XYZ file of N, CA and C in Angstrom:
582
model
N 121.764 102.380 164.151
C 120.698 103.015 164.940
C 121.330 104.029 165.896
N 121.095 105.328 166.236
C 121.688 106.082 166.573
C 120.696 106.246 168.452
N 121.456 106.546 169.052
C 121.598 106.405 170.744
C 119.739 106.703 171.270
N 119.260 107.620 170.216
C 118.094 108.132 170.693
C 117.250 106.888 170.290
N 117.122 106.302 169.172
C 116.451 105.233 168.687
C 116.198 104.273 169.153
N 117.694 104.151 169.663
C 118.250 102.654 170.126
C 117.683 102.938 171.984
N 117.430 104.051 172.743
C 116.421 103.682 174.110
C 115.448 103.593 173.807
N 114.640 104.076 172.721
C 113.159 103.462 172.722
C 113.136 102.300 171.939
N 113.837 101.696 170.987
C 113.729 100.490 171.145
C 114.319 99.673 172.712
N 114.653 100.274 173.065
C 115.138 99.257 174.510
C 113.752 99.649 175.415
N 113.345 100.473 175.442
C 112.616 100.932 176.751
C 110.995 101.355 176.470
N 110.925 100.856 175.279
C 109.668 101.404 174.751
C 108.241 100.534 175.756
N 108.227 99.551 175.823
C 107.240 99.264 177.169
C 107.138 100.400 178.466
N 108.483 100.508 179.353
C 108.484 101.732 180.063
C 107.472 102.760 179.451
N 108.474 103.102 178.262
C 107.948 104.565 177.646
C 106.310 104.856 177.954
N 105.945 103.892 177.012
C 104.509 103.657 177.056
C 103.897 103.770 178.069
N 103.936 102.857 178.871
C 103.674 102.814 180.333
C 103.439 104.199 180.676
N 104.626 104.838 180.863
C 104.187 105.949 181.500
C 103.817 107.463 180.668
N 103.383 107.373 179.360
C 102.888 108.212 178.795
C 101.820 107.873 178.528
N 101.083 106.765 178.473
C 99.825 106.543 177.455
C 98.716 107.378 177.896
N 98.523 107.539 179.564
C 97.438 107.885 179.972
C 97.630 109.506 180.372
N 98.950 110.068 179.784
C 98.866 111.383 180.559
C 98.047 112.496 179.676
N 96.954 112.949 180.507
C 95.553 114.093 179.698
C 96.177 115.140 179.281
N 96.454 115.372 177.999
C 96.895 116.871 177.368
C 95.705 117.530 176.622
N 94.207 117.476 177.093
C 93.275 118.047 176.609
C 93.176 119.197 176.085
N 93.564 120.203 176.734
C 94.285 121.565 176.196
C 95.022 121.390 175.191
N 95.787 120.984 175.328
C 96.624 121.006 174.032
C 95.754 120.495 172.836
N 95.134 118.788 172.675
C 94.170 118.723 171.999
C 93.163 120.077 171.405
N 92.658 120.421 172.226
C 91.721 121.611 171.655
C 92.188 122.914 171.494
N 93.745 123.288 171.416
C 94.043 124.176 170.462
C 94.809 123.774 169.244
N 95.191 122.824 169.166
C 95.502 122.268 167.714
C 94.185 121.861 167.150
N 92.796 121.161 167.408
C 92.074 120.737 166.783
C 91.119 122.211 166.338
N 91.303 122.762 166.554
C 90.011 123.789 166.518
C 90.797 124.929 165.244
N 91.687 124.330 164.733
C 92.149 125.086 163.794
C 91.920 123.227 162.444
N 91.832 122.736 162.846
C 91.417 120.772 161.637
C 90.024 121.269 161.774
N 89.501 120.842 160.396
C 88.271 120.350 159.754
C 87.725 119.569 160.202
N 86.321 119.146 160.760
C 85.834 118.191 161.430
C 86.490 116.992 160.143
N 86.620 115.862 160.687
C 87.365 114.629 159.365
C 88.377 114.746 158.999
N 88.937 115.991 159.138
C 90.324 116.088 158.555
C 91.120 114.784 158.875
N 92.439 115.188 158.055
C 93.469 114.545 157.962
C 94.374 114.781 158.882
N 94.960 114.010 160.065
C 95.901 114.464 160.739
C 97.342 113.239 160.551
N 98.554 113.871 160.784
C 99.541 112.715 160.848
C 100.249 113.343 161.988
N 100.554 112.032 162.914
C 100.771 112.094 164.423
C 102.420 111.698 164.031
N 103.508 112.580 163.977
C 104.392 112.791 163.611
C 105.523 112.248 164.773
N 105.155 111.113 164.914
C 106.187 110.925 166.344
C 105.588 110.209 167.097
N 104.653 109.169 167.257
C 103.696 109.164 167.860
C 103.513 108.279 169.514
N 104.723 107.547 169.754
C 105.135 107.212 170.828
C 104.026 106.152 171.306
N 103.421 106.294 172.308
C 102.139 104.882 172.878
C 101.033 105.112 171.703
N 100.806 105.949 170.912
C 99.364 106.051 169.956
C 98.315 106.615 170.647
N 98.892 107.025 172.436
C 97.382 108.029 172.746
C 96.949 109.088 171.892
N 97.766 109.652 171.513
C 97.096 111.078 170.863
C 96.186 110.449 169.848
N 97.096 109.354 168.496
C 96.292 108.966 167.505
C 95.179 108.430 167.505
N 94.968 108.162 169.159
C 93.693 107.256 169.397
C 92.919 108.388 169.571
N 92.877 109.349 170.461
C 92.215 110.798 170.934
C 91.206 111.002 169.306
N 92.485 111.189 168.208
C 91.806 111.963 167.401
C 91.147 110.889 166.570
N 91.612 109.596 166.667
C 90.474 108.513 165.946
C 89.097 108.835 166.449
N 89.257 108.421 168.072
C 87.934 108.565 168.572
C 86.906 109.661 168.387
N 88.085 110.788 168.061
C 86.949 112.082 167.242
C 86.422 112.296 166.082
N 86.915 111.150 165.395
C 86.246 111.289 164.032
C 87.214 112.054 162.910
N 88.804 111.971 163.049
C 89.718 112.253 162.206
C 90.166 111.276 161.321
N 90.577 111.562 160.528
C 91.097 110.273 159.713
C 92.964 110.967 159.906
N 93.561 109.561 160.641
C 94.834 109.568 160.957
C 95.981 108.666 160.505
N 97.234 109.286 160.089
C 98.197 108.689 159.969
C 99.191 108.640 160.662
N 99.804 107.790 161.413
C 100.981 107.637 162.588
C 102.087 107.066 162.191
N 103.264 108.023 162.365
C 104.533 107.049 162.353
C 105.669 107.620 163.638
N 106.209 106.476 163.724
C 107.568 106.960 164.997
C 108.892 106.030 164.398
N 109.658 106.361 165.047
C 111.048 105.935 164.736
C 111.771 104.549 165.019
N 110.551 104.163 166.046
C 111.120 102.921 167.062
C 109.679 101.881 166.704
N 110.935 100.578 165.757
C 109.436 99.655 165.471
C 109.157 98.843 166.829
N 109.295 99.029 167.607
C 108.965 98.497 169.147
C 108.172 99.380 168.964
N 107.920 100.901 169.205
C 107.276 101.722 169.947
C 106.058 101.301 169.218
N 106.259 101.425 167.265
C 105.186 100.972 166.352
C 104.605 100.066 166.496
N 104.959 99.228 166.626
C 103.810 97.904 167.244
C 103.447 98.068 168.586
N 103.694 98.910 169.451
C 103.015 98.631 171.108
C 101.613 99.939 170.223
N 102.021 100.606 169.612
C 100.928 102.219 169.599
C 99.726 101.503 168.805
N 100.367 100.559 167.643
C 99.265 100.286 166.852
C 98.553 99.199 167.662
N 98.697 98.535 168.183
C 97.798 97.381 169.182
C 96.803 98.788 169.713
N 97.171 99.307 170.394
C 96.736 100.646 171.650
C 95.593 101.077 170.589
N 96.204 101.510 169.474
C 95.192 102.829 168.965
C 94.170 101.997 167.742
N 95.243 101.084 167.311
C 94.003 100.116 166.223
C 94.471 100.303 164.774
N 95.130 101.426 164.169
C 95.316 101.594 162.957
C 97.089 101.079 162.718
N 97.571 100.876 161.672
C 99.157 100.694 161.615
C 100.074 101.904 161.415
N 100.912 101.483 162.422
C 101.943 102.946 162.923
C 103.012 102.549 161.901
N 103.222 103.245 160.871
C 104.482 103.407 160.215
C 105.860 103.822 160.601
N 106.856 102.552 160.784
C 107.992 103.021 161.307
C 109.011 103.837 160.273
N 109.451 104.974 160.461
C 109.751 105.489 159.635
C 110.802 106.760 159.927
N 111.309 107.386 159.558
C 112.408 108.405 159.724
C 112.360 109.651 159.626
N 111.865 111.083 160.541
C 111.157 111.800 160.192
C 111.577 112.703 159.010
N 113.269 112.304 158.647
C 114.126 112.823 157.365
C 113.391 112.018 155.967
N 112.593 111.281 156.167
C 111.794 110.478 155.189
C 110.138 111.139 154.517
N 110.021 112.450 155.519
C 109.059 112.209 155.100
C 108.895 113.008 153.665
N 107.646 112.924 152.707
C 108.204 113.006 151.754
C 106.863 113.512 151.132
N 105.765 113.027 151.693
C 103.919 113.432 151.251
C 103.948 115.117 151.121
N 103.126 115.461 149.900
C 102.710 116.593 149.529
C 100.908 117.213 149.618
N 101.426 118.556 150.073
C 99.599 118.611 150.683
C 98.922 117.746 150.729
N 99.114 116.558 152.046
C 98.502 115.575 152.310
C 97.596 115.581 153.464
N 98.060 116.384 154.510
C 97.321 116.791 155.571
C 96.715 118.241 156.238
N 95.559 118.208 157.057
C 95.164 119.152 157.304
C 95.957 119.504 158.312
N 96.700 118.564 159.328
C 97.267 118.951 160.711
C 98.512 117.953 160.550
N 99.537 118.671 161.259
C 100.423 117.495 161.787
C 100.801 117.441 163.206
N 100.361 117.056 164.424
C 100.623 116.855 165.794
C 102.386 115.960 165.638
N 103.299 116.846 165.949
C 104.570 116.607 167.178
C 104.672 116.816 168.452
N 103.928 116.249 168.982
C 104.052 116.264 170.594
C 105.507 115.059 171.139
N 106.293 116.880 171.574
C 107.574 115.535 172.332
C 108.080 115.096 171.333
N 108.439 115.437 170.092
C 109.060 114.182 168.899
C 110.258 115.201 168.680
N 109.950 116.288 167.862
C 110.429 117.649 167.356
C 111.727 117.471 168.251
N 111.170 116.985 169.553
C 113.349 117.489 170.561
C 113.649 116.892 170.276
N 113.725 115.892 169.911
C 114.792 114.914 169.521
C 116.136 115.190 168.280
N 115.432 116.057 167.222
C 116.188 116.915 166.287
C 117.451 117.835 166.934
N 118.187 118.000 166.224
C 119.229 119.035 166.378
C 118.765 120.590 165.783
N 118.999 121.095 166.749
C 118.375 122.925 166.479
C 118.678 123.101 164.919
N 120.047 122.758 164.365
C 120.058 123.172 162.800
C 119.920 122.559 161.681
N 118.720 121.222 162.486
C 118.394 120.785 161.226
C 117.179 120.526 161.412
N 116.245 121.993 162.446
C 115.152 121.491 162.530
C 114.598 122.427 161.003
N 115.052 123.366 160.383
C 114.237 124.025 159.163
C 114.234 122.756 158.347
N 114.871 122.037 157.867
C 115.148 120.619 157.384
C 113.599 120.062 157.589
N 113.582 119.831 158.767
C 112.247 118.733 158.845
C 110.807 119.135 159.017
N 110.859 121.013 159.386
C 110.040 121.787 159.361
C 109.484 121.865 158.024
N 110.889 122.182 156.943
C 110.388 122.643 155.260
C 109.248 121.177 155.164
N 109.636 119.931 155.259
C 109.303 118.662 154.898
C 108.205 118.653 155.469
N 107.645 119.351 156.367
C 106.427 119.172 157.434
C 105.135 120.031 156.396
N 105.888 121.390 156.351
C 105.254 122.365 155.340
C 104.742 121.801 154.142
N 105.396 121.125 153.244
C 105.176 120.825 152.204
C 103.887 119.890 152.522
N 103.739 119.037 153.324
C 103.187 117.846 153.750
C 101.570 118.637 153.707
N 101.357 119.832 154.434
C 100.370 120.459 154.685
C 99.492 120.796 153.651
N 97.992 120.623 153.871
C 97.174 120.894 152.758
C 97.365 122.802 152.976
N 96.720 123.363 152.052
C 96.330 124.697 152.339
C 95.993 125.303 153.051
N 96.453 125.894 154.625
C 96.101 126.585 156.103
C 95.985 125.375 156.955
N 97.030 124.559 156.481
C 97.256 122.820 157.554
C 97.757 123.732 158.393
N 98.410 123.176 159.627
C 98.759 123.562 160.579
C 99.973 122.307 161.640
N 100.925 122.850 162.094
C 101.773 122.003 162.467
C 101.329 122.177 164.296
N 101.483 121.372 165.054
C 101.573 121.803 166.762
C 102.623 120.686 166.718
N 103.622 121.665 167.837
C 104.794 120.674 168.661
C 105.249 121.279 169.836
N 105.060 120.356 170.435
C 105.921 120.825 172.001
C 107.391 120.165 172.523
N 107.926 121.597 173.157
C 109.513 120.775 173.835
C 109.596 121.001 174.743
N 110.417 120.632 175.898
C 111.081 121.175 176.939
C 111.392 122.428 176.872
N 111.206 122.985 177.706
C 111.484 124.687 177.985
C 113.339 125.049 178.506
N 113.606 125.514 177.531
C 115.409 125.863 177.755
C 115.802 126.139 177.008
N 117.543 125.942 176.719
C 118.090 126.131 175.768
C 119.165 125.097 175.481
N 119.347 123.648 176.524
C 120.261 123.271 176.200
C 120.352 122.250 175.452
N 120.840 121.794 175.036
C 121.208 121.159 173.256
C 122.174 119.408 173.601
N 121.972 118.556 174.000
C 122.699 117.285 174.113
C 122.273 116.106 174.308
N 122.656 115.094 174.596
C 122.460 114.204 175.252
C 121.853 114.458 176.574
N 120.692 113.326 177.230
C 120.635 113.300 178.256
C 119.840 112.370 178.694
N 120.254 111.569 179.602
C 119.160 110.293 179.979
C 118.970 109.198 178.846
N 120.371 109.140 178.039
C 120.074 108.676 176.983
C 119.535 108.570 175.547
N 119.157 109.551 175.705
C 118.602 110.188 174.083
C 118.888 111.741 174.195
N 119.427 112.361 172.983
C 119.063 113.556 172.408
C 117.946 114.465 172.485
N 118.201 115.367 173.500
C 117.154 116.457 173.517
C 117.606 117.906 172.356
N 116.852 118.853 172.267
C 116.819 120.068 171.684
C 115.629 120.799 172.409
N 116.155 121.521 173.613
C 115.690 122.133 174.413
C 115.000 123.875 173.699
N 113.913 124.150 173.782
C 113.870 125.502 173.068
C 113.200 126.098 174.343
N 113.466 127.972 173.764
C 112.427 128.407 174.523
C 111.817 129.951 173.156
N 110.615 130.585 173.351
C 110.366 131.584 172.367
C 111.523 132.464 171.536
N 112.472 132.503 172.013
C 113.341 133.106 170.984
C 114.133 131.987 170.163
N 114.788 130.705 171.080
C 115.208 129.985 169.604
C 114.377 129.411 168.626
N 112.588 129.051 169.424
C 112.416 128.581 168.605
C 111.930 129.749 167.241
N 111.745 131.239 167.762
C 111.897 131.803 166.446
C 113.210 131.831 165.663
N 113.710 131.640 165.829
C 115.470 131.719 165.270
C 115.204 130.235 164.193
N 114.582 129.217 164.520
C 114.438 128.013 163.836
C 112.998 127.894 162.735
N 112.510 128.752 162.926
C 111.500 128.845 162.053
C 111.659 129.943 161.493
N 112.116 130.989 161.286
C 112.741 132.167 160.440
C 113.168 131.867 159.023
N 113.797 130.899 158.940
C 114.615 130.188 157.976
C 113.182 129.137 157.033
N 112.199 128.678 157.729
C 111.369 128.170 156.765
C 110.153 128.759 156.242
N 110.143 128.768 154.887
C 109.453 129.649 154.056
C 108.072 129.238 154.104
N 106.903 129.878 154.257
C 105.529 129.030 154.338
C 105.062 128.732 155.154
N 105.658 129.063 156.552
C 104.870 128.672 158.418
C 104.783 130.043 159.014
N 103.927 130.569 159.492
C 103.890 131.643 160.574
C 103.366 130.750 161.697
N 104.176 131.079 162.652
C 103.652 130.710 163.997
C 102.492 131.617 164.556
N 101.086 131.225 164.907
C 99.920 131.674 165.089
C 99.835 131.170 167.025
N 100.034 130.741 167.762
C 100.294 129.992 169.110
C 101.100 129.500 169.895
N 101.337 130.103 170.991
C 102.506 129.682 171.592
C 101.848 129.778 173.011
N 102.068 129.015 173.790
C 101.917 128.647 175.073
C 102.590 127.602 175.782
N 102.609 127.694 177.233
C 103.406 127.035 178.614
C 102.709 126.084 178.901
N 103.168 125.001 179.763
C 102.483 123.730 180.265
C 103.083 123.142 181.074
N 102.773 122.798 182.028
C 103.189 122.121 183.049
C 103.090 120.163 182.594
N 104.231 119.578 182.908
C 104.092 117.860 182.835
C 102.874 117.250 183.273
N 101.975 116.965 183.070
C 100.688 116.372 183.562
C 100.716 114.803 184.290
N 101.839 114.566 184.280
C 102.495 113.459 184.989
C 103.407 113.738 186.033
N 102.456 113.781 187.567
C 102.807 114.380 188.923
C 104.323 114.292 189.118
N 105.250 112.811 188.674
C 106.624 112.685 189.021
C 107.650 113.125 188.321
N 107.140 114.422 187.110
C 107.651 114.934 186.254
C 107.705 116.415 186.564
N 108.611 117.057 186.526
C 109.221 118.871 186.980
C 109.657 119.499 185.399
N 108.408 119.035 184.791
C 109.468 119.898 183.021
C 108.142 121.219 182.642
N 108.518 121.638 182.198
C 107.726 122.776 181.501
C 107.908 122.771 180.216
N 106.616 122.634 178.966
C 106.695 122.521 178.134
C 106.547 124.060 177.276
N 107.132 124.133 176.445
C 107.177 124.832 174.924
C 106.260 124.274 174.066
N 105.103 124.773 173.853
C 103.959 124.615 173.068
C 103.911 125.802 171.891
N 103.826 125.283 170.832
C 103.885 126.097 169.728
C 102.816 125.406 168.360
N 101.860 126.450 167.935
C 101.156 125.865 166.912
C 101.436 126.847 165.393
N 101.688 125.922 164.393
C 102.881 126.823 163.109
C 101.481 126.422 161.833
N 101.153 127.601 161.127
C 99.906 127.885 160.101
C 100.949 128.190 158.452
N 100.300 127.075 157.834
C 100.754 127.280 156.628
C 100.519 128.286 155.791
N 101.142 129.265 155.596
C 100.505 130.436 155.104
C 100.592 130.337 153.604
């Protein structure tokens, strides 16, 4: 189990704790307004299962997986459906979904092997699916606090999507942490299967 894995299996109660309730409504309604009312979404990372619950409660039909079977069993109690623990180098479904939400998952990757999990994301997408993921706003690339970040900001993350064939990025926008004891600025980016 590699260092990033291995704190959310250690800390995944914390985790939870302090993400479940933080409101990213905005964000919600520019990724959804490009999904089909019913669509298909897969919550690519999915940490406490708020988001997967958001879009249950809207009437999506959702699939969730994260990396940490701690995290998977606290999200699926939370949201109601079963969170597949799983490896995001695993994934493997073909035009299966209309959307794929990475909120916060995507940093965890290394900058040169995000076309890697991007191509795998693409493929996953039905016809004008659509990917949204957000990171930390920067550029720096390591360890920190115990897990693996991949810090972007608008130019690397074009430098990382250049390389995969089949995404134009259609959205990009800033965000402030919606959790008062938090100072991060997010990298919001929404990627259209062309």
């Amino acid at each position: 189990m590699n260092e990033t894995k291995e704190y959310y299996q250690n800390n995944a109660q914390a985790f939870f704790d302090d993400t479940v309730n933080a409101d990213i409504s905005e964000q919600y309604d520019r990724f959804l307004r490009n999904i089909p009312n019913g669509g298909k979404i897969l919550d690519f990372g999915c940490g406490s299962g708020r988001d997967a619950k958001v879009f249950l409660q809207k009437g999506y039909c959702v699939n969730a997986i994260d990396g940490s079977s701690e995290l998977c069993r606290l999200a699926s109690d939370y949201c109601g459906i079963p969170v597949k623990c799983m490896d995001f180098y695993d994934l493997s479904d073909i035009e299966k979904y209309d959307g794929i939400w990475a909120c916060a998952s995507l940093l965890h990757i290394p900058k040169n092997e995000m076309p890697i999990i991007l191509s795998k994301m693409e493929k996953a997408l039905t016809h004008n699916g659509v990917i949204y993921a957000s990171f930390k706003l920067g550029d720096f690339e390591g360890n920190r606090n115990g897990r693996f970040f991949s810090d972007v900001n608008p130019v690397i993350f074009e430098e990382m999507i250049s390389d995969v064939i089949g995404l134009v990025k259609v959205d990009e926008w800033f965000t402030e942490d919606v959790r008062p004891e938090k100072k991060t600025t997010w990298y919001n980016a929404i990627l259209k299967k062309s």
